[in-house]
Amino acid sequence: MTATLDVFDRHESAVRSYIRSFPTVFTTAKGHLIHAEDGRQYIDFFAGAGALNYGHNDDGMKAALLDYIANDGITHALDMGTSAKARFLERFHEVILAPRGMEHRVLFPGPTGTNAVETALKLARKVTGREKIVSFTNAFHGMTLGSLAVTGNAFKRGGAGLPLDNTVFMPFADFIDGGFDSLDYLERMLAGGGSGMDMPAGVIVETVQGEGGINAASFGWLKRLNDLCARWDLPLIVDDVQAGCGRTGPFFSFEPAGIKPDIVCLSKSISGYGLPMALVLVRPDMDVFSPGEHNGTFRGNATAFVTATEALRFWTDDALSREVERKGAIIEEALTAMATKHPQLQPEVRGRGLMRGIALGVEGAADQVCAEAFANGVIMETSGPDSEVAKLLPPLTIPEDALREGLDIMARAVDTVAARIAGADRPAA
Amino acid sequence: MTATLDVFDRHESAVRSYIRSFPTVFTTAKGHLIHAEDGRQYIDFFAGAGALNYGHNDDGMKAALLDYIANDGITHALDMGTSAKARFLERFHEVILAPRGMEHRVLFPGPTGTNAVETALKLARKVTGREKIVSFTNAFHGMTLGSLAVTGNAFKRGGAGLPLDNTVFMPFADFIDGGFDSLDYLERMLAGGGSGMDMPAGVIVETVQGEGGINAASFGWLKRLNDLCARWDLPLIVDDVQAGCGRTGPFFSFEPAGIKPDIVCLSKSISGYGLPMALVLVRPDMDVFSPGEHNGTFRGNATAFVTATEALRFWTDDALSREVERKGAIIEEALTAMATKHPQLQPEVRGRGLMRGIALGVEGAADQVCAEAFANGVIMETSGPDSEVAKLLPPLTIPEDALREGLDIMARAVDTVAARIAGADRPAA
Amino acid sequence: MTATLDVFDRHESAVRSYIRSFPTVFTTAKGHLIHAEDGRQYIDFFAGAGALNYGHNDDGMKAALLDYIANDGITHALDMGTSAKARFLERFHEVILAPRGMEHRVLFPGPTGTNAVETALKLARKVTGREKIVSFTNAFHGMTLGSLAVTGNAFKRGGAGLPLDNTVFMPFADFIDGGFDSLDYLERMLAGGGSGMDMPAGVIVETVQGEGGINAASFGWLKRLNDLCARWDLPLIVDDVQAGCGRTGPFFSFEPAGIKPDIVCLSKSISGYGLPMALVLVRPDMDVFSPGEHNGTFRGNATAFVTATEALRFWTDDALSREVERKGAIIEEALTAMATKHPQLQPEVRGRGLMRGIALGVEGAADQVCAEAFANGVIMETSGPDSEVAKLLPPLTIPEDALREGLDIMARAVDTVAARIAGADRPAA
Amino acid sequence: MTATLDVFDRHESAVRSYIRSFPTVFTTAKGHLIHAEDGRQYIDFFAGAGALNYGHNDDGMKAALLDYIANDGITHALDMGTSAKARFLERFHEVILAPRGMEHRVLFPGPTGTNAVETALKLARKVTGREKIVSFTNAFHGMTLGSLAVTGNAFKRGGAGLPLDNTVFMPFADFIDGGFDSLDYLERMLAGGGSGMDMPAGVIVETVQGEGGINAASFGWLKRLNDLCARWDLPLIVDDVQAGCGRTGPFFSFEPAGIKPDIVCLSKSISGYGLPMALVLVRPDMDVFSPGEHNGTFRGNATAFVTATEALRFWTDDALSREVERKGAIIEEALTAMATKHPQLQPEVRGRGLMRGIALGVEGAADQVCAEAFANGVIMETSGPDSEVAKLLPPLTIPEDALREGLDIMARAVDTVAARIAGADRPAA
């Protein structure tokens, strides 16, 4: 262990996690590359778990940020009016909301995804006067008590130290194999006056479950869910914290489904630069909080507004969306090749846009692939309830050659792991 | 309304709050001063609700931050190891923890106070295997479901849309007048096998309640609470989010009480520059989370680590603490003078260090004082369950003459309000 | 309204319910017949909602009861030892438990079904240290808070005035049409570490749902449920309050499924005479309450023990079981004939043993059938979430001719209702 | 152990409790006497924990009951109209409600105290639309989930296996020594918008806490509590299950306080004969359940209605009330003499009417007194969170000489225990 790594052992809580997968100390980063103290550089296929869709330290945002700070632009302003926030609101409306016909109001919760989700749940409950929330298997919405209750992962739930309540879990999309229709099931439970399902306050869903294992719902399923919610007058909350901001192609992940959710949660890449920021978009008639009924010290993080405004330059046309589509196809092809080559790993290729992964049915295989990739200069992580998915979330802006280079390293990692597993299974000569 | 103010009306959620008290658009800030779009400048007696203890855009931190950004220091790194975080951990240990004999581990939750509190509550429940938390009247701990449950304010609680549970509220310090001993009462409830008080998982307390009305517990009360917790083996959590980082004089607000809480929550001024950051300090034997059992996208906000490290320069000696004490006395003197001059406002002077306020018993008076002060160039807010306290949280670094100037403006505001109220009460001639 | 009926209007709570379906005042009863104040007599197809399986005022039990009371046998004894209870315990073991190879301990909760269920749930939670209970759609387990939480009916649930928690509802047997396998679904939810289903403290099920609409699970389904519980180490609670004591043929309704549940709830017909009494049968290793950890004033209702002991005479051979089977077939035939004759009522014949019903898909039809039957001398009620099932729960001991007479009256009631509905649908000439 | 006692060991659940204090098998009982299998007879100072206020097997009720059963009066009728119920309703109104100016409606829940309490809580929540209930330290309201949540005893609460919620415990009457005013405290918590006390759905109280340790609230305290509830528009529920039906003198224990609670729970002695029965009295404007919204199989226990009607003969004049007062004074005198004689037992005499007790501060002393009394022919039990109170609940109808005989036996038991304890404390010579 280097001297610096030792610092974390001595002083930081045992809860630290990614530093265990990537045991090094990072210093600088640019675009798709991260540099470590020991001089090594890494291709970033993780992108801050989706918080760095535009890569590290984008020059446009960096310039705006440096300028703002250098000129003593107000940094912290609670929810007072600032010119930085005004510019963001106007630009966000102009570039994102108006062209999509969305009249939603922008609510700034605390600057994290879980804060956005907690706010959305409170709103849905206040609007309906009901308590239960429909969430889905393998959902991930955050670690604070309200968000954790709608999160599926048993390990994370166990951390609450309390029974987690007021949530009804329904099977997500294709969670159940073999022709089971999860939305017919949900509707049957809603319809039956004796089903035990109390009429819910709303439904929360990710269009592609990132932490849950790169499970992508079809657009048809999403549209049907949307229509079901409309039919039953249930607020539909899309948690677009990880899948939004272009990660799947369009700005909002739900656009191709042809729906306009009542409430949308954004965070991660909304600031563009990796700075803490979150938004809740609320249909005007559901914008029912009284002034200050929800608040938070850092909901006016002006430096994030500055970079977030600059980041909107990526959305004035559909160039980035098309790029995501193109690169997504490259990944899909590469993953499919790995799957075809190693059927004994029980592979399943998953995902949409630049939110991709390959599930490996052999226990521990995905973890080994990521470790091997890291050893060879690629940062990538697993997801899924059993860490069974090797996940790829590269910056949307990654150059094609770097993408291919990373995929090659990953493919060799899969080869290595497959060989190792085959070796372990082989009886001694 | 200016063109810019109109932006917020059109696009932002109705939940926005401070912009209603301070209807202007702020642009830049430095030290204790904030500037607005219309050219006006304001003395800041609010300091980001305690998030700007070192004033706006401190030059030392600014330089470090500009340098870090300019050199493409990694901005966002989840909880991977970064040199920025390593530097902070080492320096924080050296300057803060070690000199105070604290062996606590540093846990980085999401970068907000409520995230720190949620983490602390989860830890206490995991450590003890129990559920109930003792909190205190007028406590404020945050807006997410777990933190809101331990927050006293009825209006905020109403926003949950759920019954808030697993909390037992006890009277804080002098909440009940006339010789009532709130800790004897708590102990009596703990002792009685029939009291209905399930053995709690822990106790959470603010040493000075900021949002709750600038209520300062005596050091004796805090020491007795600490000893009670030790006697009953209850983890003691101090939420030092607002009162910590020097706000009351010492770095931790609880130091003069001679106690070392099991868990400490810090946020607000910990980054020094108003950037989102939060910490939970955990006694090593309570550091029981498994890796990743609690996580969050922005817990590795490197820009905040950079300024937080720089901010520690204020704590290498006791100069700032003494300054806080001195300026606190100035404020107390000024508030006492206001109180003495206007007994008909039913004034009560409160607070400690630079966390001060004057409660005015006449309904609406405190709000009017703040509005009047704003009209004359001072930014200050109310607190307390009925907004009955005009609160002063100036930067700890405010120059004495600016402090006195602000206090003069405030005193005139009180005069004006007192005259207005007297006029309203006077029968027409 | 008669003078006597008026008494209830003036003095009794509006919650009274069956008196609205049967607006008369009953005086005496014998076997399958009930007599009213106005001289009318009724064939009882309701049997106290299953509490009078042996008919009203059985002569054998009556003699034992009169004798016990006349001799000043102790009436009320809390859970002290009484000879009446000792006799019941011995006889119950000899006649019921021992021949079935059941080593369960007998726990006397308060003398009602809901008390038995609350006790069972507490036990399951204490045994496992977990909180959530798996219950099923259309389940009915009682009206106190714990039992109501595992009850499916939305109207009943609404009476709680609280969010009902710690229950996961799964589809019962064939609740979902078309090849959906509800147990595969349950197992899939248990297996998925990300499904959001916290490992439960147990499963509670009725083999035939009485209040829920006379839904009979197949023996195969019950066996598979039992095996699933064993596989996952989940206590299986059978609520045999309504289906037990011979209602479906065997003493316990689950016997033909070849299972021995961990916990069994009995009440209703256990005393035999309609006196309040309830039992919980507990596998010895789950008999984990400390002395007095659950109690209740009327758990030692000695008069009920006397009749309950006498009622066991019905279970020394299988004569009654075979009779139930035979009469059940008569009812099934009769209901099938009604269904065949009136397809426009969208009929569905349901049930097992002497727990039968016919669901009528036309809104209000079942209610009308029961009202018409009452007008013609048969007491019967509806069940199901929308009161869509005309339910038959005659005494097991009803003579065949009386059964046929009642069925004829019912058949004519169905004819009348069918004609009325057809008339209402027919356009005016 | 006798052969019969062994039956319970072999077949009954370990939760059985009183049989451990009184290890014998009872057979018959009359008035204040109980007879055991072994020929011994006991003076009953326990009276079914207050369920046998008129003694065992009262001849008047017995005759009515035998007559009703012999004539095949309907035994079980759910909540259908029966002449037995009509007679009870009319007579109860005439003898009890009308003379007291109470217009309450009579609601029949399941036939146990906990059922009555659960119903009362549901009603209060439905009426107010709120969730939290104010209960008091050392309260005992029942063992089902809703009632257990408002019960103070830690051991009983632990049996729930769930966090018990939606209750706020306040100190009962003189629970806190030394001038603490528990109602001022409650009002202060209600008044403070920041106290964390959500506006409650109601208040539930026992006027004398039986299980909680024979703690009698003063009439002044009850009147002030009543007025506080009126002032805050909080439904006041008096749980008169143990203290009602004349136990403290008047029919309702709260009468001398000059109050009319909104909701009253009765059970235990309401049937007069020890048969399961319970009532909830509801102010007409709070009688808000829809038909069937709360129900229960045994709410129409006709045999109990028969004896309950006959029992009302005791309440046509105030003779019994005066008798209770007179006998209560005899007990108080006797207990005071014991206390005076044995100060080293740290005695405290408690109670009102024929609900009396002596708290003994020496650990285990009260238990020993009861055991010693039992050995000498008196049945009495302890109560209080630590079983520290030797409790006396003789039948109200006990003859004076038997009362004095029982008290003499008890006094000798106290002497014996005092001597034993003194011996144990004395150093060996």
mmCIF file of N, CA, C and O in Angstrom, chain C residues 11-15 17-18 26-27 29 57 62 70 72 74-75 79 81 83 85 105-106 118 122 143 145 156 268 287 292 295 297, chain D residues 11-15 17-18 26-27 29 57 62 70 72 74-75 79 81 83 85 106 118 122 143 145 156 268 287 292 295 297:
data_model
loop_
_atom_site.group_PDB
_atom_site.id
_atom_site.type_symbol
_atom_site.label_atom_id
_atom_site.label_comp_id
_atom_site.label_asym_id
_atom_site.label_seq_id
_atom_site.Cartn_x
_atom_site.Cartn_y
_atom_site.Cartn_z
ATOM 1 N N HIS C 11 -80.371 3.046 19.924
ATOM 2 C CA HIS C 11 -79.288 2.885 20.891
ATOM 3 C C HIS C 11 -77.987 2.325 20.332
ATOM 4 O O HIS C 11 -76.934 2.513 20.924
ATOM 5 N N GLU C 12 -78.041 1.599 19.230
ATOM 6 C CA GLU C 12 -76.818 0.926 18.790
ATOM 7 C C GLU C 12 -76.071 1.756 17.739
ATOM 8 O O GLU C 12 -76.673 2.520 16.976
ATOM 9 N N SER C 13 -74.780 1.546 17.702
ATOM 10 C CA SER C 13 -73.929 2.276 16.768
ATOM 11 C C SER C 13 -74.313 2.001 15.311
ATOM 12 O O SER C 13 -74.789 0.917 14.960
ATOM 13 N N ALA C 14 -74.050 2.972 14.485
ATOM 14 C CA ALA C 14 -74.324 2.849 13.053
ATOM 15 C C ALA C 14 -73.474 1.776 12.390
ATOM 16 O O ALA C 14 -73.727 1.391 11.249
ATOM 17 N N VAL C 15 -72.470 1.261 13.089
ATOM 18 C CA VAL C 15 -71.604 0.238 12.495
ATOM 19 C C VAL C 15 -72.333 -1.099 12.358
ATOM 20 O O VAL C 15 -71.898 -1.972 11.611
ATOM 21 N N SER C 17 -74.462 -4.110 11.218
ATOM 22 C CA SER C 17 -74.426 -4.436 9.795
ATOM 23 C C SER C 17 -75.419 -5.530 9.399
ATOM 24 O O SER C 17 -76.316 -5.309 8.587
ATOM 25 N N TYR C 18 -75.313 -6.728 9.977
ATOM 26 C CA TYR C 18 -76.179 -7.821 9.513
ATOM 27 C C TYR C 18 -77.645 -7.539 9.802
ATOM 28 O O TYR C 18 -78.527 -8.016 9.088
ATOM 29 N N PHE C 26 -84.413 -11.867 16.261
ATOM 30 C CA PHE C 26 -84.401 -13.296 16.486
ATOM 31 C C PHE C 26 -84.509 -13.607 17.978
ATOM 32 O O PHE C 26 -84.062 -12.826 18.824
ATOM 33 N N THR C 27 -85.115 -14.755 18.253
ATOM 34 C CA THR C 27 -85.349 -15.098 19.658
ATOM 35 C C THR C 27 -84.712 -16.430 20.049
ATOM 36 O O THR C 27 -83.862 -16.482 20.925
ATOM 37 N N ALA C 29 -83.347 -20.565 18.663
ATOM 38 C CA ALA C 29 -82.767 -21.268 17.523
ATOM 39 C C ALA C 29 -82.498 -22.698 17.920
ATOM 40 O O ALA C 29 -82.228 -23.001 19.097
ATOM 41 N N ASN C 57 -77.499 -24.630 19.368
ATOM 42 C CA ASN C 57 -77.932 -25.228 20.632
ATOM 43 C C ASN C 57 -78.045 -26.762 20.593
ATOM 44 O O ASN C 57 -79.044 -27.333 21.035
ATOM 45 N N LYS C 62 -75.576 -28.599 25.050
ATOM 46 C CA LYS C 62 -76.498 -27.865 25.916
ATOM 47 C C LYS C 62 -76.591 -28.526 27.287
ATOM 48 O O LYS C 62 -76.515 -27.853 28.322
ATOM 49 N N ALA C 70 -75.225 -25.119 36.354
ATOM 50 C CA ALA C 70 -76.068 -25.429 37.514
ATOM 51 C C ALA C 70 -75.217 -25.806 38.718
ATOM 52 O O ALA C 70 -75.556 -25.488 39.861
ATOM 53 N N ASP C 72 -72.367 -24.638 39.477
ATOM 54 C CA ASP C 72 -71.418 -23.565 39.796
ATOM 55 C C ASP C 72 -69.991 -23.883 39.394
ATOM 56 O O ASP C 72 -69.027 -23.500 40.080
ATOM 57 N N ILE C 74 -66.629 -23.192 37.752
ATOM 58 C CA ILE C 74 -66.018 -21.860 37.637
ATOM 59 C C ILE C 74 -66.194 -21.350 36.206
ATOM 60 O O ILE C 74 -65.959 -22.080 35.240
ATOM 61 N N THR C 75 -66.659 -20.137 36.066
ATOM 62 C CA THR C 75 -66.988 -19.591 34.747
ATOM 63 C C THR C 75 -65.790 -18.897 34.107
ATOM 64 O O THR C 75 -65.477 -19.095 32.940
ATOM 65 N N ASP C 79 -56.049 -17.373 32.970
ATOM 66 C CA ASP C 79 -55.386 -18.607 32.508
ATOM 67 C C ASP C 79 -54.920 -19.473 33.679
ATOM 68 O O ASP C 79 -53.903 -20.171 33.582
ATOM 69 N N GLY C 81 -55.394 -22.752 36.105
ATOM 70 C CA GLY C 81 -55.779 -24.126 35.809
ATOM 71 C C GLY C 81 -57.216 -24.380 36.244
ATOM 72 O O GLY C 81 -57.582 -24.038 37.367
ATOM 73 N N SER C 83 -60.463 -27.470 35.908
ATOM 74 C CA SER C 83 -60.734 -28.831 35.444
ATOM 75 C C SER C 83 -61.394 -28.787 34.068
ATOM 76 O O SER C 83 -61.182 -29.672 33.240
ATOM 77 N N LYS C 85 -60.746 -26.718 31.644
ATOM 78 C CA LYS C 85 -59.688 -26.547 30.641
ATOM 79 C C LYS C 85 -58.852 -27.810 30.524
ATOM 80 O O LYS C 85 -58.474 -28.205 29.411
ATOM 81 N N ARG C 105 -48.357 -27.215 20.669
ATOM 82 C CA ARG C 105 -48.866 -26.740 21.945
ATOM 83 C C ARG C 105 -50.109 -25.892 21.698
ATOM 84 O O ARG C 105 -50.217 -25.242 20.652
ATOM 85 N N VAL C 106 -50.996 -25.890 22.694
ATOM 86 C CA VAL C 106 -52.232 -25.109 22.587
ATOM 87 C C VAL C 106 -52.083 -23.801 23.347
ATOM 88 O O VAL C 106 -51.813 -23.796 24.546
ATOM 89 N N GLU C 118 -53.550 -12.214 15.766
ATOM 90 C CA GLU C 118 -52.545 -11.292 16.321
ATOM 91 C C GLU C 118 -51.452 -12.071 17.058
ATOM 92 O O GLU C 118 -50.261 -11.762 16.948
ATOM 93 N N LYS C 122 -47.435 -12.218 16.151
ATOM 94 C CA LYS C 122 -46.417 -11.875 17.135
ATOM 95 C C LYS C 122 -45.409 -13.018 17.290
ATOM 96 O O LYS C 122 -44.199 -12.781 17.349
ATOM 97 N N MET C 143 -60.019 -7.532 12.512
ATOM 98 C CA MET C 143 -60.240 -6.086 12.508
ATOM 99 C C MET C 143 -59.339 -5.314 13.453
ATOM 100 O O MET C 143 -59.382 -4.095 13.470
ATOM 101 N N LEU C 145 -55.536 -4.049 14.755
ATOM 102 C CA LEU C 145 -54.546 -3.435 13.867
ATOM 103 C C LEU C 145 -53.606 -4.420 13.186
ATOM 104 O O LEU C 145 -53.335 -4.304 11.986
ATOM 105 N N LYS C 156 -62.449 -2.387 4.684
ATOM 106 C CA LYS C 156 -62.069 -2.680 6.069
ATOM 107 C C LYS C 156 -60.749 -1.988 6.413
ATOM 108 O O LYS C 156 -60.592 -1.438 7.500
ATOM 109 N N LYS C 268 -64.182 -19.407 15.948
ATOM 110 C CA LYS C 268 -65.549 -19.649 15.454
ATOM 111 C C LYS C 268 -66.152 -20.937 16.030
ATOM 112 O O LYS C 268 -66.650 -20.919 17.155
ATOM 113 N N ASP C 287 -42.876 -22.166 20.299
ATOM 114 C CA ASP C 287 -43.660 -21.766 21.482
ATOM 115 C C ASP C 287 -42.776 -20.898 22.381
ATOM 116 O O ASP C 287 -42.414 -21.281 23.483
ATOM 117 N N GLY C 292 -46.932 -14.923 30.224
ATOM 118 C CA GLY C 292 -47.624 -13.649 30.304
ATOM 119 C C GLY C 292 -47.248 -12.642 29.230
ATOM 120 O O GLY C 292 -47.777 -11.530 29.200
ATOM 121 N N ASN C 295 -51.390 -11.911 26.819
ATOM 122 C CA ASN C 295 -52.442 -12.372 27.734
ATOM 123 C C ASN C 295 -53.802 -11.839 27.301
ATOM 124 O O ASN C 295 -53.956 -11.377 26.170
ATOM 125 N N THR C 297 -58.075 -11.159 29.217
ATOM 126 C CA THR C 297 -58.997 -11.440 30.320
ATOM 127 C C THR C 297 -59.845 -12.696 30.093
ATOM 128 O O THR C 297 -60.125 -13.448 31.010
ATOM 129 N N HIS D 11 -49.554 -29.976 27.444
ATOM 130 C CA HIS D 11 -50.315 -29.560 26.276
ATOM 131 C C HIS D 11 -50.416 -28.047 26.047
ATOM 132 O O HIS D 11 -50.679 -27.619 24.934
ATOM 133 N N GLU D 12 -50.265 -27.261 27.097
ATOM 134 C CA GLU D 12 -50.527 -25.833 26.921
ATOM 135 C C GLU D 12 -49.233 -25.066 26.653
ATOM 136 O O GLU D 12 -48.147 -25.459 27.079
ATOM 137 N N SER D 13 -49.383 -23.960 25.960
ATOM 138 C CA SER D 13 -48.240 -23.115 25.605
ATOM 139 C C SER D 13 -47.532 -22.585 26.836
ATOM 140 O O SER D 13 -48.140 -22.341 27.886
ATOM 141 N N ALA D 14 -46.258 -22.347 26.680
ATOM 142 C CA ALA D 14 -45.437 -21.786 27.750
ATOM 143 C C ALA D 14 -45.856 -20.382 28.134
ATOM 144 O O ALA D 14 -45.417 -19.855 29.158
ATOM 145 N N VAL D 15 -46.724 -19.765 27.362
ATOM 146 C CA VAL D 15 -47.141 -18.403 27.676
ATOM 147 C C VAL D 15 -48.075 -18.365 28.873
ATOM 148 O O VAL D 15 -48.303 -17.320 29.468
ATOM 149 N N SER D 17 -49.635 -18.255 32.424
ATOM 150 C CA SER D 17 -48.994 -17.383 33.395
ATOM 151 C C SER D 17 -49.578 -17.526 34.801
ATOM 152 O O SER D 17 -48.882 -17.907 35.738
ATOM 153 N N TYR D 18 -50.869 -17.253 34.989
ATOM 154 C CA TYR D 18 -51.401 -17.256 36.356
ATOM 155 C C TYR D 18 -51.344 -18.648 36.983
ATOM 156 O O TYR D 18 -51.241 -18.781 38.194
ATOM 157 N N PHE D 26 -58.666 -25.387 39.591
ATOM 158 C CA PHE D 26 -59.918 -24.929 40.172
ATOM 159 C C PHE D 26 -61.096 -25.639 39.518
ATOM 160 O O PHE D 26 -61.056 -26.013 38.340
ATOM 161 N N THR D 27 -62.163 -25.804 40.319
ATOM 162 C CA THR D 27 -63.319 -26.552 39.821
ATOM 163 C C THR D 27 -64.605 -25.727 39.851
ATOM 164 O O THR D 27 -65.206 -25.477 38.812
ATOM 165 N N ALA D 29 -66.931 -22.355 41.883
ATOM 166 C CA ALA D 29 -66.757 -21.066 42.537
ATOM 167 C C ALA D 29 -68.125 -20.503 42.847
ATOM 168 O O ALA D 29 -69.103 -20.756 42.132
ATOM 169 N N ASN D 57 -70.639 -16.603 39.771
ATOM 170 C CA ASN D 57 -71.894 -17.336 39.601
ATOM 171 C C ASN D 57 -73.044 -16.809 40.459
ATOM 172 O O ASN D 57 -73.741 -17.564 41.143
ATOM 173 N N LYS D 62 -77.344 -16.408 37.167
ATOM 174 C CA LYS D 62 -77.317 -17.837 36.886
ATOM 175 C C LYS D 62 -78.702 -18.342 36.476
ATOM 176 O O LYS D 62 -78.859 -19.077 35.484
ATOM 177 N N ALA D 70 -81.825 -23.140 28.548
ATOM 178 C CA ALA D 70 -82.791 -24.247 28.554
ATOM 179 C C ALA D 70 -83.860 -24.045 27.484
ATOM 180 O O ALA D 70 -84.345 -24.996 26.871
ATOM 181 N N ASP D 72 -83.495 -22.656 24.644
ATOM 182 C CA ASP D 72 -82.891 -22.510 23.317
ATOM 183 C C ASP D 72 -82.900 -21.079 22.792
ATOM 184 O O ASP D 72 -83.066 -20.832 21.583
ATOM 185 N N ILE D 74 -81.385 -17.946 21.291
ATOM 186 C CA ILE D 74 -80.297 -17.934 20.310
ATOM 187 C C ILE D 74 -78.983 -17.558 21.018
ATOM 188 O O ILE D 74 -78.941 -16.605 21.791
ATOM 189 N N THR D 75 -77.947 -18.338 20.794
ATOM 190 C CA THR D 75 -76.687 -18.147 21.516
ATOM 191 C C THR D 75 -75.773 -17.177 20.790
ATOM 192 O O THR D 75 -75.201 -16.267 21.374
ATOM 193 N N ASP D 79 -74.047 -9.663 14.533
ATOM 194 C CA ASP D 79 -74.711 -8.440 14.994
ATOM 195 C C ASP D 79 -76.135 -8.325 14.439
ATOM 196 O O ASP D 79 -76.629 -7.223 14.195
ATOM 197 N N GLY D 81 -80.215 -8.622 14.935
ATOM 198 C CA GLY D 81 -81.071 -8.244 16.045
ATOM 199 C C GLY D 81 -81.516 -9.471 16.827
ATOM 200 O O GLY D 81 -81.938 -10.462 16.236
ATOM 201 N N SER D 83 -83.617 -10.589 20.632
ATOM 202 C CA SER D 83 -84.369 -10.020 21.752
ATOM 203 C C SER D 83 -83.457 -9.867 22.959
ATOM 204 O O SER D 83 -83.618 -8.931 23.741
ATOM 205 N N LYS D 85 -80.334 -8.964 22.947
ATOM 206 C CA LYS D 85 -79.585 -7.718 22.776
ATOM 207 C C LYS D 85 -80.496 -6.511 22.947
ATOM 208 O O LYS D 85 -80.091 -5.506 23.556
ATOM 209 N N VAL D 106 -74.171 2.677 21.594
ATOM 210 C CA VAL D 106 -73.480 1.479 22.063
ATOM 211 C C VAL D 106 -72.944 0.699 20.864
ATOM 212 O O VAL D 106 -73.701 0.298 19.981
ATOM 213 N N GLU D 118 -59.162 -1.181 20.502
ATOM 214 C CA GLU D 118 -58.811 -1.053 19.072
ATOM 215 C C GLU D 118 -59.906 -0.267 18.328
ATOM 216 O O GLU D 118 -59.623 0.570 17.470
ATOM 217 N N LYS D 122 -59.519 3.343 16.403
ATOM 218 C CA LYS D 122 -59.889 3.502 15.001
ATOM 219 C C LYS D 122 -60.885 4.649 14.832
ATOM 220 O O LYS D 122 -60.759 5.476 13.915
ATOM 221 N N MET D 143 -53.370 -6.405 24.188
ATOM 222 C CA MET D 143 -52.252 -7.140 23.615
ATOM 223 C C MET D 143 -52.273 -7.211 22.092
ATOM 224 O O MET D 143 -51.341 -7.738 21.497
ATOM 225 N N LEU D 145 -52.157 -5.427 18.293
ATOM 226 C CA LEU D 145 -51.137 -4.460 17.885
ATOM 227 C C LEU D 145 -51.493 -3.004 18.196
ATOM 228 O O LEU D 145 -50.655 -2.240 18.663
ATOM 229 N N LYS D 156 -44.372 -6.378 27.781
ATOM 230 C CA LYS D 156 -45.488 -6.666 26.870
ATOM 231 C C LYS D 156 -45.194 -6.090 25.485
ATOM 232 O O LYS D 156 -45.462 -6.720 24.459
ATOM 233 N N LYS D 268 -64.636 -6.702 30.720
ATOM 234 C CA LYS D 268 -64.498 -7.397 32.006
ATOM 235 C C LYS D 268 -65.861 -7.637 32.670
ATOM 236 O O LYS D 268 -66.553 -8.588 32.315
ATOM 237 N N ASP D 287 -69.922 8.698 16.016
ATOM 238 C CA ASP D 287 -70.341 7.345 15.610
ATOM 239 C C ASP D 287 -70.273 7.244 14.085
ATOM 240 O O ASP D 287 -71.269 7.105 13.392
ATOM 241 N N GLY D 292 -70.548 -2.252 9.130
ATOM 242 C CA GLY D 292 -69.585 -3.326 8.888
ATOM 243 C C GLY D 292 -68.140 -2.878 8.785
ATOM 244 O O GLY D 292 -67.254 -3.711 8.568
ATOM 245 N N ASN D 295 -65.980 -5.158 12.495
ATOM 246 C CA ASN D 295 -66.904 -6.241 12.827
ATOM 247 C C ASN D 295 -66.195 -7.297 13.672
ATOM 248 O O ASN D 295 -65.123 -7.044 14.217
ATOM 249 N N THR D 297 -66.802 -11.811 14.913
ATOM 250 C CA THR D 297 -67.715 -12.953 14.987
ATOM 251 C C THR D 297 -68.518 -13.012 16.281
ATOM 252 O O THR D 297 -69.693 -13.370 16.281
#
